[in-house]
Every structure is written in structure tokens, then in C-alpha cells.
Tab-separated table of C-alpha atoms in Angstrom:
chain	number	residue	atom	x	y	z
A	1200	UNK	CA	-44.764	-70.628	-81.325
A	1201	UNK	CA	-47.992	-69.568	-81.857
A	1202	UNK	CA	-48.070	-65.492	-79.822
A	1203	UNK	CA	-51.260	-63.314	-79.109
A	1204	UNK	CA	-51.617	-59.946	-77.875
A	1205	UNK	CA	-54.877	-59.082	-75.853
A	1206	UNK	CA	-55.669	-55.405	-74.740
A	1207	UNK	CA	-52.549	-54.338	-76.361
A	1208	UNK	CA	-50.298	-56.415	-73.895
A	1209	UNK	CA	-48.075	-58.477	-75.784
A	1210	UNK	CA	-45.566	-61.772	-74.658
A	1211	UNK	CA	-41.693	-61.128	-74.687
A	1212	UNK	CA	-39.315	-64.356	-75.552
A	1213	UNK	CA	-35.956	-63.526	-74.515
A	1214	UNK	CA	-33.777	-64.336	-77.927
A	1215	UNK	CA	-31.970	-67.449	-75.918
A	1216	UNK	CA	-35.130	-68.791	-74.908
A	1217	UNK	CA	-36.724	-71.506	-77.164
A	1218	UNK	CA	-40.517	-71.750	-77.121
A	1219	UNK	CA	-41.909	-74.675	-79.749
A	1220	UNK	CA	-43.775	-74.039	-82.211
A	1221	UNK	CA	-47.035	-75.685	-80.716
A	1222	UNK	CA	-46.925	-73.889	-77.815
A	1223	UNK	CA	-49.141	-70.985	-76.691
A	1224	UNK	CA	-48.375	-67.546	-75.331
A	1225	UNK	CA	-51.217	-64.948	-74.739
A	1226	UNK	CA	-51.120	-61.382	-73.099
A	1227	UNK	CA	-48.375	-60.723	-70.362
A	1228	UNK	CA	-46.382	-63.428	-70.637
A	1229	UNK	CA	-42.584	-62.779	-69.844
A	1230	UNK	CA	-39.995	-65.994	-71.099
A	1231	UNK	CA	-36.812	-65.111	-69.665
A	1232	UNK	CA	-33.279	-65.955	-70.675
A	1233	UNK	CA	-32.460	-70.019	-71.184
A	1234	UNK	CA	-35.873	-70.808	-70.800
A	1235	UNK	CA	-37.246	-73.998	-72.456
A	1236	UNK	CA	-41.269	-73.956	-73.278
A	1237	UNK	CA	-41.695	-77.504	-74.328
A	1238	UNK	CA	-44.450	-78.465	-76.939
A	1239	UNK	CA	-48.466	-78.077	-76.430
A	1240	UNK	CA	-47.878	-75.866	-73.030
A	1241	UNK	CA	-50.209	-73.041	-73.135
A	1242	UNK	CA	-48.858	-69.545	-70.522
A	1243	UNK	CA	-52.440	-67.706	-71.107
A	1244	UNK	CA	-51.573	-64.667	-70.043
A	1245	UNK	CA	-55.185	-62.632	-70.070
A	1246	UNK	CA	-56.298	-62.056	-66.826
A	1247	UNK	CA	-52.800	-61.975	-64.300
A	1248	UNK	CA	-49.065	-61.865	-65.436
A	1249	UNK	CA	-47.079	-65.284	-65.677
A	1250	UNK	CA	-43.593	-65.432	-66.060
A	1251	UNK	CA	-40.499	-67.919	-66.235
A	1252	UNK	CA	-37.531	-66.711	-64.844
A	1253	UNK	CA	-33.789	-67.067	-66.237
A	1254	UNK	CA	-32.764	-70.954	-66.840
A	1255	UNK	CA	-36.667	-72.435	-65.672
A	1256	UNK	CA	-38.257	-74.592	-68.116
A	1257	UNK	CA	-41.949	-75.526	-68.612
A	1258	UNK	CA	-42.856	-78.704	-70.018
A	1259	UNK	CA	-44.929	-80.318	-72.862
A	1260	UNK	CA	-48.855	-79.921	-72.049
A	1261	UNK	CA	-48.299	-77.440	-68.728
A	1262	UNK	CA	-50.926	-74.866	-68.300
A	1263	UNK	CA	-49.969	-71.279	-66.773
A	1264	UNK	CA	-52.756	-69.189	-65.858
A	1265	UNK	CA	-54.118	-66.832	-62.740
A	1266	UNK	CA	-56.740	-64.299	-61.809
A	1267	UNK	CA	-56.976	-61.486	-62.380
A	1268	UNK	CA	-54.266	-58.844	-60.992
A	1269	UNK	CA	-51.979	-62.144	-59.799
A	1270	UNK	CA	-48.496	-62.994	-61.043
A	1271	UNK	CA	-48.182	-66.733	-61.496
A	1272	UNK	CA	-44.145	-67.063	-61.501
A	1273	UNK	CA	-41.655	-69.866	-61.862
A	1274	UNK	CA	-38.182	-68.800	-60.253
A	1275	UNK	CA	-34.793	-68.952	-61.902
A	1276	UNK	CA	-34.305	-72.843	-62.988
A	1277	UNK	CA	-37.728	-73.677	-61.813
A	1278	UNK	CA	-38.525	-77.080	-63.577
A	1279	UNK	CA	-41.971	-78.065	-64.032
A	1280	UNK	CA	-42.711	-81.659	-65.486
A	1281	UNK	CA	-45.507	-82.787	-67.808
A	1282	UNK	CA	-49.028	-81.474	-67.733
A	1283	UNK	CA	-48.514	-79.808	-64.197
A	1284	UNK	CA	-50.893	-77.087	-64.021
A	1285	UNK	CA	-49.612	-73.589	-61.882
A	1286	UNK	CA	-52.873	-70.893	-61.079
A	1287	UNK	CA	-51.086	-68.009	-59.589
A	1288	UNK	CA	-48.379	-69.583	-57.483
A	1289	UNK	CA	-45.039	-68.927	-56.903
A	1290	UNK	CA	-42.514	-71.873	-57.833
A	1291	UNK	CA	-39.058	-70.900	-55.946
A	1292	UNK	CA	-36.017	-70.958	-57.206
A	1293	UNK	CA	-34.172	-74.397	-58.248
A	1294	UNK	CA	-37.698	-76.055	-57.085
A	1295	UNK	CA	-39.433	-78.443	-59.129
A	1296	UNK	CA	-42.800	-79.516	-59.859
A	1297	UNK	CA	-43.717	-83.109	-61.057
A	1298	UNK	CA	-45.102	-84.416	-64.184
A	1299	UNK	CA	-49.418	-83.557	-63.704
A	1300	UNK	CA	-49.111	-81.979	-60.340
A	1301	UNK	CA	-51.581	-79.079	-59.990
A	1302	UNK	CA	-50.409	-75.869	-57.575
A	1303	UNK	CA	-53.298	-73.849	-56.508
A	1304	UNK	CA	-53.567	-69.906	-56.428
A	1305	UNK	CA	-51.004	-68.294	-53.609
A	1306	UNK	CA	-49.222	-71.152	-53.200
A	1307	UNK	CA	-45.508	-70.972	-52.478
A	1308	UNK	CA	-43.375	-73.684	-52.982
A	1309	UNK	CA	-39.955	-72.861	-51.293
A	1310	UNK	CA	-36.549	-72.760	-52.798
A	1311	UNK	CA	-34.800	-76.307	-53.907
A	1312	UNK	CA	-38.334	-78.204	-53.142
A	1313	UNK	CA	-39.838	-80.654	-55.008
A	1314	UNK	CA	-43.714	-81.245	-55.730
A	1315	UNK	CA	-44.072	-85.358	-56.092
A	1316	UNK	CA	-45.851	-86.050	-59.491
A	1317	UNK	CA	-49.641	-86.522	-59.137
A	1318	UNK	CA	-49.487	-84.054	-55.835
A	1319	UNK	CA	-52.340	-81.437	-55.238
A	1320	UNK	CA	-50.645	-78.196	-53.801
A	1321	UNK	CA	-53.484	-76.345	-52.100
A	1322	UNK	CA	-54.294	-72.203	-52.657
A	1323	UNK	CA	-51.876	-70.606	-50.015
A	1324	UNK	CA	-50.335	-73.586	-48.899
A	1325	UNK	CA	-46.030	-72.248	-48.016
A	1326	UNK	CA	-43.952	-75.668	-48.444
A	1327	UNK	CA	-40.515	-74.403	-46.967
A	1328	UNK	CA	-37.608	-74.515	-48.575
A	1329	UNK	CA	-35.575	-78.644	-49.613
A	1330	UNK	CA	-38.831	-79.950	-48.703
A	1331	UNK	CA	-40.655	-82.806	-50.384
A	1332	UNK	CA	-44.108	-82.701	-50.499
A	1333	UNK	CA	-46.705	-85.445	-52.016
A	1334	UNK	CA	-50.086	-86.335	-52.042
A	1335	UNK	CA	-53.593	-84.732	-52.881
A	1336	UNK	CA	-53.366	-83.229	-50.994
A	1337	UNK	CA	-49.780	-82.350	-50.782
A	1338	UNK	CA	-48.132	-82.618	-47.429
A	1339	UNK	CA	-44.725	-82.581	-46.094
A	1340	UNK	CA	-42.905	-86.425	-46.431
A	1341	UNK	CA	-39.243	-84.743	-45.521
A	1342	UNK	CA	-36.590	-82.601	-46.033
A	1343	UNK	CA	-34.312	-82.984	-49.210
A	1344	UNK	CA	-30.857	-84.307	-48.713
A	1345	UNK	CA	-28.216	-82.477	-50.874
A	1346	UNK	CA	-27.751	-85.246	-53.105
A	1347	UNK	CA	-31.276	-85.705	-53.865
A	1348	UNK	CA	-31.214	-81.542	-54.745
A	1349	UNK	CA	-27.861	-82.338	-56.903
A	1350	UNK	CA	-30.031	-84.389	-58.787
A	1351	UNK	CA	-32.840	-82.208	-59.612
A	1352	UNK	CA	-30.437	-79.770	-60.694
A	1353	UNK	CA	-28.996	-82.086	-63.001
A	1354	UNK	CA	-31.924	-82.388	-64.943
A	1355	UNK	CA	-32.714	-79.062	-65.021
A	1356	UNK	CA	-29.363	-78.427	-66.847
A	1357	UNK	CA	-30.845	-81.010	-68.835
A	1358	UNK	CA	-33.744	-78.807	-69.769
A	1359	UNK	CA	-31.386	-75.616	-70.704
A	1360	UNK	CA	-28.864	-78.246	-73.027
A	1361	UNK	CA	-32.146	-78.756	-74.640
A	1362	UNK	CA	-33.511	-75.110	-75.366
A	1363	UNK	CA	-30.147	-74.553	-77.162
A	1364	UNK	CA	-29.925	-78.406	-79.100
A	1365	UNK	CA	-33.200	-77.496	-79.518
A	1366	UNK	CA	-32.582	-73.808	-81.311
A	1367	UNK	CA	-29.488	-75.050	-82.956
A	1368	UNK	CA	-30.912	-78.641	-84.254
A	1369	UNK	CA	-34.868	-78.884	-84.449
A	1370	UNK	CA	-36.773	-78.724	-87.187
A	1371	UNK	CA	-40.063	-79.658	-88.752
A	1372	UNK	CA	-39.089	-82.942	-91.155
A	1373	UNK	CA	-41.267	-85.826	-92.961
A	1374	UNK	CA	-41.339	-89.061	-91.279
A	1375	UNK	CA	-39.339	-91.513	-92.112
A	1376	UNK	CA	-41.208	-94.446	-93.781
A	1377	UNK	CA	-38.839	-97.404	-92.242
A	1378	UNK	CA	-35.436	-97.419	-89.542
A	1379	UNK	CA	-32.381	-96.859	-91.060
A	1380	UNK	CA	-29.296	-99.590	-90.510
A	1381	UNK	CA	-27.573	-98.241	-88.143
A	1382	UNK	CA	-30.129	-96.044	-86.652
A	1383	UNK	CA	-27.923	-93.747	-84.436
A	1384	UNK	CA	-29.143	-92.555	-80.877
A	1385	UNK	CA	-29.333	-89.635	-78.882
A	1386	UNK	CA	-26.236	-88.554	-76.700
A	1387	UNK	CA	-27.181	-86.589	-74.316
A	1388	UNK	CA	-24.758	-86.787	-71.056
A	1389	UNK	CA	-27.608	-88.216	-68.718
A	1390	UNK	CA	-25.193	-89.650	-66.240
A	1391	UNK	CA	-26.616	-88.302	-62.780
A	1392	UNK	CA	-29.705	-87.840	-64.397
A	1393	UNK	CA	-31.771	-91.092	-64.150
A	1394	UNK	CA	-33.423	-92.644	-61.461
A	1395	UNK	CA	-32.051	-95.509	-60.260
A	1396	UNK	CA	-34.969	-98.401	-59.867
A	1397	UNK	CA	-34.698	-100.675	-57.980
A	1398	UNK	CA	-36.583	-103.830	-57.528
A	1399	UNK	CA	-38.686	-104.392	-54.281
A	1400	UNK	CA	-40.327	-107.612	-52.778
């Protein structure tokens, strides 16, 4: 991971966190424990405090930022999905933001809730706790169902499996020049993990 100091403040990584190595912390940045910081996400810590609470994980491309004198915090196994973008908003816990959804400054987005991908959370909006919310702008579509909150909590056990495969396993190889007979594949225990499509007339 590539870490900066600014004004003598400087990002902590709790030891069972993994942050990649493309990744970008600056300033007061806090990583707590069985966090996973996936690759390209940039927590730019320089103005207000940002921090990822025990078990959350931040995805590849996400953005963390906020003014100045704002904490900008994602609860304990908060799950935010490609390129989302949080500015000084408060992520609940077990709540999870979808893949390029953007959460504006003193938004709250309630415990066990889920942010549709694409959606445009506005600054101070409060979505209440197993609520879905979609749209840009967001706005309520319904209350979660406990199955449908099992299943977001499935993949963000997902995400912690993956910061410790990902401590324990990854590493920074040469490419292959051709697929090897017999090319093995990934077994990762996704049952209860993957949407279920299904065709519509």
C-alpha cells in the first residue's frame, strides 16, 4: 500500500487488515481489524478523518474523502462495492453500498440498508435502518426482508475470507504466457452468495 503522512498525522492499518498494494492512504485514516481495502481505492485523509470499522471492506476504485473537521465512517462490516464514492457520511453497521453509488456529505445510511448500485444518496439524507434505497436520486423502494439482509451478510464474509486469502496467498507474479492443462479454479464457498437471475419476458 502506498501510506502518506500530512501535518504529522499519519494512517494506522490494524495488523489483520489487508490494504493492496495499489491502494492509497493519506493523513487520518484509521483501517480497523478484518478490514479489506481492495486495489486502486484511495481513503485521502487530509482535510476530515475517515475510517473503516472492524470486519467493513472498501472496494477496488472507492474514493473516501470529507471536509474539513468531518469524519467520513463506514460501520463494523460496512461493504461498499466498486467505485462508490463516500464524502463525509456515515455508512451503518452491516449496510452496504453498491458498486459506483455516490453518498453525499451528512448522509446516514441506517443499519442493515442497502444503497442500489448507480444510486445518488443526497448530503443529509437519514435512510432508516433494512431499507432499500435506489435512484439519483436515492429514495426509499422498501424495507429489507431478513433473507435479503442474510444475503448481504454473506458476501460481506466474503470480503473478510478475502483480506486473510488475500494476506496468506497474494503476491505480485509474471504473467503467464499461455493456460495451463488443467487450469484449476477458484474455490471460494459462494453458495448463498450469488444472485439468482432470472429470465423475464
Amino acid at each position: 500500500m502506498k501510506v502518506y503522512s500530512i501535518d504529522g498525522i499519519t494512517p494506522v492499518v490494524d495488523p489483520t487488515a489487508y490494504v493492496h498494494p495499489t491502494a492509497v492512504l493519506i493523513g487520518d485514516v484509521i483501517v480497523g481489524p478484518g478490514c479489506y481495502v481492495g486495489p486502486a481505492a484511495c481513503l485521502r485523509g487530509d482535510f476530515g478523518r475517515l475510517e473503516l470499522k472492524k470486519g467493513a471492506n472498501l472496494q477496488d476504485t472507492c474514493v473516501m474523502h470529507g471536509f474539513p473537521g468531518t469524519d467520513t465512517v463506514v460501520e463494523e462490516d460496512g461493504h461498499i462495492g466498486h467505485g462508490a464514492v463516500l464524502h463525509g457520511c456515515v455508512i451503518g453497521k452491516n449496510a452496504l453500498v453498491g458498486m459506483n453509488s455516490v453518498i453525499m456529505d451528512g448522509a446516514i445510511i441506517g443499519e442493515s440498508s442497502i444503497v442500489a448500485a448507480m444510486s445518488f444518496v443526497k448530503a443529509k439524507m437519514e435512510v432508516a435502518p433494512r431499507t432499500l434505497v435506489a435512484g439519483s436520486p436515492a429514495r426509499v423502494i422498501k424495507e429489507l426482508t431478513d433473507k435479503e439482509i442474510d444475503w448481504k451478510s454473506a458476501g460481506t464474509r466474503q470480503y473478510q475470507d478475502l483480506a486473510i486469502r488475500s494476506m496468506n496467498t497474494m503476491q505480485e507474479v509474471e504473467a503467464l504466457t499461455e493456460v495451463e492443462a488443467d487450469r484449476p479454479r477458484l474455490d471460494v464457498g459462494i453458495e448463498g452468495v450469488v444472485p439468482k437471475f432470472k429470465a423475464e419476458n
